[in-house]
Tab-separated table of C-alpha atoms in Angstrom:
chain	number	residue	atom	x	y	z
A	1	MET	CA	74.614	110.901	95.143
A	2	GLN	CA	71.176	111.157	93.823
A	3	SER	CA	70.289	107.701	95.503
A	4	TRP	CA	70.283	109.672	98.733
A	5	LEU	CA	67.433	112.048	97.568
A	6	PRO	CA	63.950	111.760	99.018
A	7	SER	CA	61.173	110.213	96.977
A	8	PHE	CA	59.312	113.579	96.639
A	9	ALA	CA	62.195	114.793	94.300
A	10	ARG	CA	60.244	115.390	91.077
A	11	SER	CA	62.556	117.199	88.842
A	12	HIS	CA	66.241	116.822	87.528
A	13	ARG	CA	66.547	120.470	88.769
A	14	LEU	CA	65.618	119.587	92.074
A	15	ALA	CA	67.645	116.499	92.152
A	16	ARG	CA	70.647	118.405	91.122
A	17	PHE	CA	70.083	121.074	93.753
A	18	LEU	CA	69.793	118.636	96.447
A	19	SER	CA	72.636	116.408	95.558
A	20	THR	CA	74.796	119.465	95.531
A	21	LEU	CA	73.481	120.644	98.963
A	22	VAL	CA	74.462	117.021	100.182
A	23	VAL	CA	77.928	117.172	98.726
A	24	SER	CA	78.759	120.578	100.043
A	25	ALA	CA	77.736	119.456	103.605
A	26	LEU	CA	79.968	116.336	103.625
A	27	PRO	CA	83.229	118.207	104.663
A	28	VAL	CA	81.286	119.618	107.705
A	29	PHE	CA	80.047	116.104	108.668
A	30	PHE	CA	83.534	114.704	108.177
A	31	GLY	CA	85.563	117.341	109.788
A	32	ALA	CA	87.425	118.117	106.575
A	33	ALA	CA	87.320	121.901	107.272
A	34	ALA	CA	89.900	121.312	110.020
A	35	ALA	CA	91.968	119.020	107.826
A	36	ASP	CA	94.940	121.317	107.445
A	37	GLY	CA	97.872	122.577	109.047
A	38	PRO	CA	100.358	120.619	111.492
A	39	LEU	CA	99.371	117.665	113.496
A	40	PRO	CA	99.174	118.761	117.130
A	41	ALA	CA	101.746	117.093	119.453
A	42	SER	CA	98.820	115.899	121.518
A	43	VAL	CA	97.623	113.538	118.905
A	44	VAL	CA	100.765	112.115	117.312
A	45	HIS	CA	103.322	109.878	118.869
A	46	GLU	CA	106.793	110.190	117.432
A	47	THR	CA	109.790	107.806	118.077
A	48	PRO	CA	113.102	108.160	116.432
A	49	LEU	CA	114.013	104.544	115.412
A	50	PHE	CA	117.482	105.295	113.721
A	51	VAL	CA	119.642	108.047	114.583
A	52	SER	CA	122.380	108.906	112.089
A	53	GLY	CA	125.871	108.552	113.627
A	54	GLU	CA	124.776	105.853	116.174
A	55	GLY	CA	125.132	102.288	115.912
A	56	GLY	CA	128.263	102.364	113.663
A	57	TYR	CA	126.549	103.727	110.806
A	58	HIS	CA	127.130	107.181	109.315
A	59	THR	CA	123.459	107.714	107.969
A	60	TYR	CA	120.317	105.811	107.850
A	61	ARG	CA	118.018	106.145	104.976
A	62	ILE	CA	115.249	104.499	102.765
A	63	PRO	CA	112.493	103.563	105.223
A	64	ALA	CA	109.910	100.738	104.774
A	65	LEU	CA	107.114	99.431	107.093
A	66	ALA	CA	105.353	96.091	107.361
A	67	VAL	CA	102.626	94.835	109.809
A	68	PRO	CA	102.486	91.088	109.746
A	69	ALA	CA	100.154	90.545	112.539
A	70	PRO	CA	98.101	92.594	115.094
A	71	GLY	CA	100.665	94.551	117.282
A	72	VAL	CA	103.603	93.555	115.187
A	73	VAL	CA	105.460	96.222	113.269
A	74	LEU	CA	108.576	95.917	111.382
A	75	ALA	CA	110.542	99.085	110.486
A	76	PHE	CA	113.315	98.439	107.781
A	77	CYS	CA	116.037	100.944	106.410
A	78	GLU	CA	119.507	101.098	104.898
A	79	GLY	CA	122.514	101.581	107.382
A	80	ARG	CA	125.248	103.327	105.339
A	81	GLN	CA	128.560	102.983	106.842
A	82	GLY	CA	130.838	105.252	104.858
A	83	GLY	CA	128.717	108.271	104.179
A	84	GLN	CA	125.364	109.632	102.999
A	85	GLY	CA	125.616	108.533	99.478
A	86	ASP	CA	123.891	105.647	97.766
A	87	SER	CA	126.890	103.497	97.207
A	88	GLY	CA	129.384	101.805	99.236
A	89	ASN	CA	129.159	99.591	102.166
A	90	ILE	CA	125.302	99.588	102.903
A	91	ASP	CA	123.462	97.030	105.080
A	92	LEU	CA	119.825	96.207	105.280
A	93	LEU	CA	118.465	96.743	108.955
A	94	LEU	CA	115.338	96.055	110.790
A	95	ARG	CA	113.810	97.091	114.215
A	96	ARG	CA	110.710	95.109	115.369
A	97	SER	CA	107.853	95.969	117.735
A	98	THR	CA	105.405	93.586	119.273
A	99	ASP	CA	103.078	96.204	121.021
A	100	GLY	CA	101.896	98.324	118.090
A	101	GLY	CA	105.109	100.689	118.134
A	102	GLU	CA	105.280	101.381	121.648
A	103	THR	CA	108.651	99.565	122.243
A	104	TRP	CA	111.322	98.335	119.921
A	105	SER	CA	113.985	95.737	119.628
A	106	ALA	CA	117.405	96.643	118.996
A	107	PRO	CA	118.406	96.915	115.312
A	108	GLN	CA	119.041	93.538	113.623
A	109	VAL	CA	120.906	93.083	110.322
A	110	VAL	CA	118.817	91.503	107.632
A	111	TRP	CA	121.518	91.513	105.025
A	112	ASP	CA	125.092	92.494	105.156
A	113	ASP	CA	127.411	91.583	102.131
A	114	GLY	CA	130.709	93.008	103.220
A	115	ALA	CA	131.673	96.191	101.480
A	116	ASN	CA	128.669	95.924	98.934
A	117	THR	CA	125.478	97.745	98.618
A	118	CYS	CA	122.298	95.968	100.130
A	119	GLY	CA	119.228	97.967	100.184
A	120	ASN	CA	115.780	99.358	98.810
A	121	PRO	CA	113.697	97.394	101.020
A	122	ALA	CA	110.176	96.556	99.641
A	123	PRO	CA	108.426	94.101	102.302
A	124	VAL	CA	105.023	92.621	101.450
A	125	VAL	CA	102.860	90.424	103.715
A	126	ASP	CA	101.024	87.329	102.462
A	127	ARG	CA	97.860	87.261	104.282
A	128	GLN	CA	97.169	83.611	103.495
A	129	THR	CA	100.615	82.117	104.654
A	130	GLY	CA	101.473	84.845	107.062
A	131	LYS	CA	104.973	85.014	105.587
A	132	VAL	CA	106.796	88.367	104.971
A	133	TRP	CA	108.549	88.660	101.885
A	134	LEU	CA	111.367	91.302	101.347
A	135	LEU	CA	112.380	92.367	97.876
A	136	LEU	CA	115.755	93.985	97.791
A	137	THR	CA	118.513	95.209	95.399
A	138	TRP	CA	122.200	94.700	95.308
A	139	ASN	CA	125.219	96.159	93.534
A	140	ARG	CA	128.937	96.283	94.148
A	141	GLY	CA	129.915	98.892	96.631
A	142	ASP	CA	132.376	100.258	94.316
A	143	ASP	CA	130.040	100.724	91.430
A	144	HIS	CA	128.187	103.991	91.385
A	145	GLU	CA	124.597	104.700	89.840
A	146	ARG	CA	125.998	106.708	86.993
A	147	GLN	CA	128.595	103.885	86.139
A	148	ILE	CA	125.668	101.348	86.113
A	149	ILE	CA	123.632	103.558	83.840
A	150	ASP	CA	126.362	104.070	81.604
A	151	ARG	CA	127.586	100.332	81.540
A	152	THR	CA	131.067	101.199	82.688
A	153	SER	CA	130.661	99.485	86.254
A	154	ARG	CA	131.979	96.282	87.100
A	155	ASP	CA	128.690	94.465	87.825
A	156	THR	CA	125.105	95.765	87.602
A	157	ARG	CA	122.151	96.148	89.759
A	158	ARG	CA	120.703	92.892	90.843
A	159	VAL	CA	117.329	91.782	92.502
A	160	PHE	CA	116.945	89.526	95.404
A	161	VAL	CA	114.358	88.256	97.892
A	162	ALA	CA	114.261	87.120	101.502
A	163	SER	CA	111.503	85.958	103.792
A	164	SER	CA	110.377	85.468	107.216
A	165	ALA	CA	108.061	82.900	108.558
A	166	ASP	CA	108.084	84.183	112.085
A	167	GLN	CA	106.869	87.908	111.815
A	168	GLY	CA	110.484	89.110	111.330
A	169	VAL	CA	112.341	87.417	114.088
A	170	THR	CA	114.609	85.508	111.526
A	171	TRP	CA	115.209	85.676	107.834
A	172	THR	CA	116.163	83.588	104.976
A	173	ARG	CA	119.289	84.225	103.222
A	174	PRO	CA	118.490	86.595	100.080
A	175	VAL	CA	118.010	84.582	96.863
A	176	GLU	CA	118.630	86.230	93.522
A	177	ILE	CA	115.685	86.701	91.165
A	178	THR	CA	117.352	89.013	88.589
A	179	ALA	CA	116.820	86.903	85.465
A	180	ALA	CA	113.089	86.560	86.171
A	181	VAL	CA	112.335	90.268	86.833
A	182	LYS	CA	114.983	92.349	84.969
A	183	ARG	CA	115.311	92.663	81.238
A	184	SER	CA	118.646	92.448	79.715
A	185	ASP	CA	118.459	95.933	78.132
A	186	TRP	CA	117.907	97.607	81.712
A	187	THR	CA	120.542	99.073	83.823
A	188	TRP	CA	119.555	100.855	86.979
A	189	TYR	CA	116.904	98.951	88.800
A	190	ALA	CA	115.075	99.733	92.130
A	191	THR	CA	112.496	97.673	94.399
A	192	GLY	CA	109.973	100.141	96.077
A	193	PRO	CA	111.309	101.693	98.152
A	194	GLY	CA	108.286	101.104	100.500
A	195	ALA	CA	105.810	98.268	100.826
A	196	GLY	CA	104.123	96.169	98.292
A	197	ILE	CA	100.549	94.919	98.441
A	198	GLN	CA	98.631	91.752	98.165
A	199	LEU	CA	95.505	91.993	95.879
A	200	ARG	CA	92.178	91.296	97.371
A	201	ARG	CA	89.889	91.464	94.334
A	202	GLY	CA	89.098	90.099	90.902
A	203	PRO	CA	90.809	87.183	89.066
A	204	HIS	CA	94.140	88.154	90.425
A	205	ALA	CA	93.320	88.036	94.004
A	206	GLY	CA	96.214	86.862	96.138
A	207	ARG	CA	98.734	88.108	93.921
A	208	LEU	CA	101.812	89.734	95.704
A	209	VAL	CA	102.590	93.117	93.950
A	210	ILE	CA	105.993	95.031	94.310
A	211	PRO	CA	106.231	98.489	92.661
A	212	CYS	CA	109.784	99.073	91.072
A	213	ASP	CA	111.515	101.007	88.533
A	214	HIS	CA	114.272	100.823	85.819
A	215	ILE	CA	116.250	102.609	83.289
A	216	GLU	CA	116.782	101.516	79.802
A	217	ALA	CA	120.340	100.984	78.519
A	218	GLU	CA	120.168	102.780	75.088
A	219	SER	CA	117.707	105.596	75.677
A	220	LYS	CA	118.544	106.022	79.225
A	221	HIS	CA	114.820	106.722	80.000
A	222	TYR	CA	113.404	106.231	83.446
A	223	TYR	CA	110.321	104.101	83.733
A	224	SER	CA	108.147	102.500	86.543
A	225	HIS	CA	106.939	98.839	86.448
A	226	VAL	CA	105.851	96.066	88.858
A	227	ILE	CA	106.886	92.571	89.666
A	228	TRP	CA	104.488	89.941	91.207
A	229	SER	CA	104.065	86.562	92.514
A	230	ASP	CA	101.024	84.381	91.994
A	231	ASP	CA	102.269	81.332	94.110
A	232	HIS	CA	102.880	82.985	97.422
A	233	GLY	CA	106.406	84.062	96.960
A	234	ARG	CA	107.986	80.933	95.439
A	235	THR	CA	108.491	82.585	92.148
A	236	TRP	CA	108.375	86.087	90.803
A	237	GLN	CA	107.903	87.572	87.511
A	238	LEU	CA	107.988	90.914	85.691
A	239	GLY	CA	104.739	92.837	85.201
A	240	GLY	CA	104.107	95.872	83.063
A	241	SER	CA	105.836	99.102	82.668
A	242	THR	CA	104.381	102.673	82.344
A	243	PRO	CA	103.780	103.745	78.730
A	244	GLU	CA	105.760	107.070	79.384
A	245	HIS	CA	109.144	107.705	80.764
A	246	GLN	CA	110.361	110.401	83.231
A	247	VAL	CA	109.106	108.442	86.251
A	248	ASN	CA	110.803	106.029	88.572
A	249	GLU	CA	110.332	105.388	92.376
A	250	CYS	CA	106.635	104.473	92.848
A	251	MET	CA	104.068	102.893	95.112
A	252	VAL	CA	100.773	100.899	94.194
A	253	ALA	CA	97.385	100.592	95.711
A	254	GLU	CA	94.396	98.654	94.913
A	255	ARG	CA	91.183	100.374	94.319
A	256	ARG	CA	87.643	99.323	95.242
A	257	ASP	CA	86.742	99.166	91.574
A	258	GLY	CA	89.619	96.570	91.400
A	259	ARG	CA	91.968	98.782	89.250
A	260	LEU	CA	95.560	99.282	90.413
A	261	LEU	CA	96.718	102.895	91.113
A	262	LEU	CA	100.525	103.425	90.549
A	263	ASN	CA	101.768	106.789	91.985
A	264	MET	CA	105.143	107.829	90.839
A	265	ARG	CA	108.136	110.253	91.419
A	266	ASN	CA	107.996	112.571	88.396
A	267	TYR	CA	111.219	113.622	86.621
A	268	ASP	CA	109.551	116.249	84.241
A	269	ARG	CA	111.070	119.306	85.634
A	270	SER	CA	108.355	121.447	84.021
A	271	ARG	CA	105.524	119.839	86.261
A	272	ARG	CA	106.525	119.360	90.006
A	273	GLN	CA	103.593	117.036	90.754
A	274	ARG	CA	103.347	113.239	91.014
A	275	GLN	CA	102.424	111.125	88.089
A	276	VAL	CA	99.839	108.333	88.184
A	277	ALA	CA	98.906	105.362	85.916
A	278	PHE	CA	96.194	102.611	86.042
A	279	SER	CA	96.026	98.874	85.524
A	280	THR	CA	92.834	96.850	84.883
A	281	ASP	CA	94.743	93.605	84.510
A	282	GLY	CA	96.637	93.135	87.890
A	283	GLY	CA	99.624	95.000	86.717
A	284	GLN	CA	100.312	93.509	83.408
A	285	THR	CA	99.646	96.950	81.394
A	286	TRP	CA	99.354	100.382	82.509
A	287	GLN	CA	97.235	103.138	80.909
A	288	ASP	CA	95.966	106.703	81.527
A	289	GLN	CA	99.417	108.022	82.711
A	290	GLY	CA	99.222	111.582	83.685
A	291	PHE	CA	99.713	114.179	86.619
A	292	ASP	CA	97.959	114.499	89.938
A	293	THR	CA	97.991	118.109	90.306
A	294	ALA	CA	97.056	118.040	93.967
A	295	LEU	CA	100.356	116.188	94.833
A	296	ILE	CA	103.133	118.575	94.560
A	297	GLU	CA	106.579	117.146	94.967
A	298	PRO	CA	110.350	118.449	94.856
A	299	ILE	CA	111.239	115.184	93.044
A	300	CYS	CA	111.394	112.516	95.815
A	301	GLN	CA	109.893	109.235	96.816
A	302	ALA	CA	106.360	109.236	98.450
A	303	SER	CA	104.241	106.533	100.060
A	304	LEU	CA	100.605	105.503	99.170
A	305	ARG	CA	98.714	103.188	101.306
A	306	ARG	CA	95.161	101.942	101.823
A	307	CYS	CA	93.656	102.311	105.291
A	308	GLY	CA	90.322	100.821	105.382
A	309	ASP	CA	87.863	102.777	102.858
A	310	PHE	CA	90.539	105.603	102.551
A	311	LEU	CA	93.775	105.919	100.681
A	312	LEU	CA	96.733	107.794	102.400
A	313	PHE	CA	99.464	109.468	100.792
A	314	SER	CA	102.796	111.172	102.246
A	315	ASN	CA	105.511	113.022	100.890
A	316	PRO	CA	107.581	116.291	101.248
A	317	ALA	CA	104.853	118.520	99.945
A	318	ASP	CA	106.904	121.372	98.331
A	319	PRO	CA	107.817	122.116	94.763
A	320	LYS	CA	111.327	122.897	95.212
A	321	SER	CA	112.732	121.442	98.549
A	322	ARG	CA	112.705	118.199	100.623
A	323	ILE	CA	110.576	119.852	103.502
A	324	ASN	CA	107.090	119.933	104.875
A	325	LEU	CA	106.367	116.120	105.212
A	326	THR	CA	102.591	115.892	104.766
A	327	VAL	CA	100.065	113.109	105.115
A	328	ARG	CA	96.987	113.455	102.811
A	329	LEU	CA	93.902	111.369	102.890
A	330	SER	CA	91.443	110.516	100.034
A	331	ARG	CA	87.759	109.256	100.431
A	332	ASP	CA	87.225	108.623	96.549
A	333	GLU	CA	90.072	106.294	95.705
A	334	GLY	CA	92.654	108.883	94.929
A	335	GLU	CA	90.677	111.141	92.748
A	336	THR	CA	90.845	114.072	95.187
A	337	TRP	CA	92.772	114.824	98.454
A	338	PRO	CA	90.700	116.982	100.675
A	339	ALA	CA	92.462	116.200	104.076
A	340	GLN	CA	95.920	116.931	104.727
A	341	ARG	CA	98.098	117.405	107.963
A	342	VAL	CA	101.918	118.267	108.180
A	343	LEU	CA	104.050	115.842	110.241
A	344	HIS	CA	107.143	117.788	110.110
A	345	ALA	CA	107.521	121.266	108.529
A	346	GLY	CA	111.323	121.132	108.469
A	347	PRO	CA	113.860	119.048	106.329
A	348	SER	CA	112.062	115.678	105.442
A	349	ALA	CA	112.307	113.161	102.498
A	350	TYR	CA	111.457	109.612	101.985
A	351	SER	CA	108.442	107.951	103.917
A	352	ASP	CA	106.340	104.726	104.255
A	353	LEU	CA	102.773	104.432	105.566
A	354	ALA	CA	101.126	101.495	107.271
A	355	ASP	CA	97.771	100.725	108.651
A	356	LEU	CA	98.469	99.408	112.244
A	357	GLY	CA	94.969	97.693	112.175
A	358	ASP	CA	93.936	99.269	115.654
A	359	GLY	CA	92.527	102.489	114.456
A	360	ARG	CA	95.888	103.969	114.029
A	361	VAL	CA	98.219	104.821	111.161
A	362	ALA	CA	102.176	104.711	111.107
A	363	CYS	CA	104.430	106.944	109.069
A	364	LEU	CA	108.143	105.950	109.132
A	365	TYR	CA	110.121	108.896	107.631
A	366	GLU	CA	113.238	110.719	107.219
A	367	ARG	CA	113.344	114.052	109.125
A	368	GLY	CA	115.864	116.572	110.659
A	369	VAL	CA	116.667	120.046	111.608
A	370	LYS	CA	119.284	120.992	109.300
A	371	SER	CA	119.035	117.875	106.919
A	372	PRO	CA	116.367	115.497	106.087
A	373	TYR	CA	118.651	112.519	106.887
A	374	GLU	CA	119.350	113.024	110.651
A	375	THR	CA	116.894	110.452	111.758
A	376	ILE	CA	114.329	108.018	110.623
A	377	THR	CA	111.219	108.538	112.911
A	378	LEU	CA	108.095	106.684	113.421
A	379	ALA	CA	104.869	108.774	113.837
A	380	ARG	CA	101.632	107.199	114.800
A	381	PHE	CA	98.182	108.819	114.825
A	382	THR	CA	94.540	108.098	114.203
A	383	LEU	CA	92.410	109.122	111.012
A	384	GLU	CA	90.458	111.489	112.959
A	385	ALA	CA	93.777	113.285	113.734
A	386	LEU	CA	93.774	114.017	110.015
A	387	GLY	CA	90.616	115.917	110.408
A	388	ILE	CA	88.273	113.361	108.822
A	389	GLY	CA	86.056	110.892	110.579
A	390	THR	CA	85.715	107.177	109.729
A	391	GLU	CA	81.871	106.898	109.553
């Protein structure tokens, strides 16, 4: 901040005083004083895209977003036929908009493998080729998570990838990549859920990075990790894992200094806050794992997304319950989160954010009146609605 000081600043004491004065004035200039409380209905547009009980599915869960071209928005989720649980007959679904989220296509099935479980959508857009890559997981519908972790299941959790070359109109048949991205001593495995990123800076620019998590067979410890592709999705390989366990579902963002920020669901019951870790080598290794004390959570998935010069974060901001879906904004690459607004104060859970590219942000999230899993709703709003300008 001292580069802002006038030339007549002649002492370190004066410099510190003026620097403090400038910093203290920033929230007024940027409107941060109003950056709290619920988003007014007049500045947020909400559309329920998937309503549980409709369309032949008992429950819709696990939202993910991708924006492959201006105006084109892809909204993914799992359609669970037999009930609300994570196992059983689960299909991977998509709705598509070509006008920035104003209108939507009917739901289309991206992957249906009979009575088996197809889910955990994690899309990423390759800016060079225009392709959308969709990372997914599969398991037998009669295998439950606990059985997979205990290695008493009939099969295991497998990893697949599909792609679209026409902005989500059609999709290739999913191809298995388990051998390339999952170690033999891992049991449970999840891609995302939520979107991946393509790196813009440094020696790994162009790399497609997907946040994932796994459980070790012997220790049964939970870890977060990433996978990536350096050849525009043709092949995928395993990246680095977090140094400490008790984390799983995660999201990744690229900071302006080139470091990657991994933001993770935390299983340490003594700390109801998100965990974070950092990478200086494109995701091959992770360091400085710790807690972000500003980001409280009830143990739930969350979303992290870059929007221009800012980072956005969304989750159910409560230390005990899946309620109070809140969007936060950081001007300093995730160091602090001074602007926050509530999208839905009631029951709410998983979410995914996206930059619509027209000055607006989208948040696809689970919400309801009695349960978080009644609808998957798309909210659209501007950065100004968060109470902070874009100057």
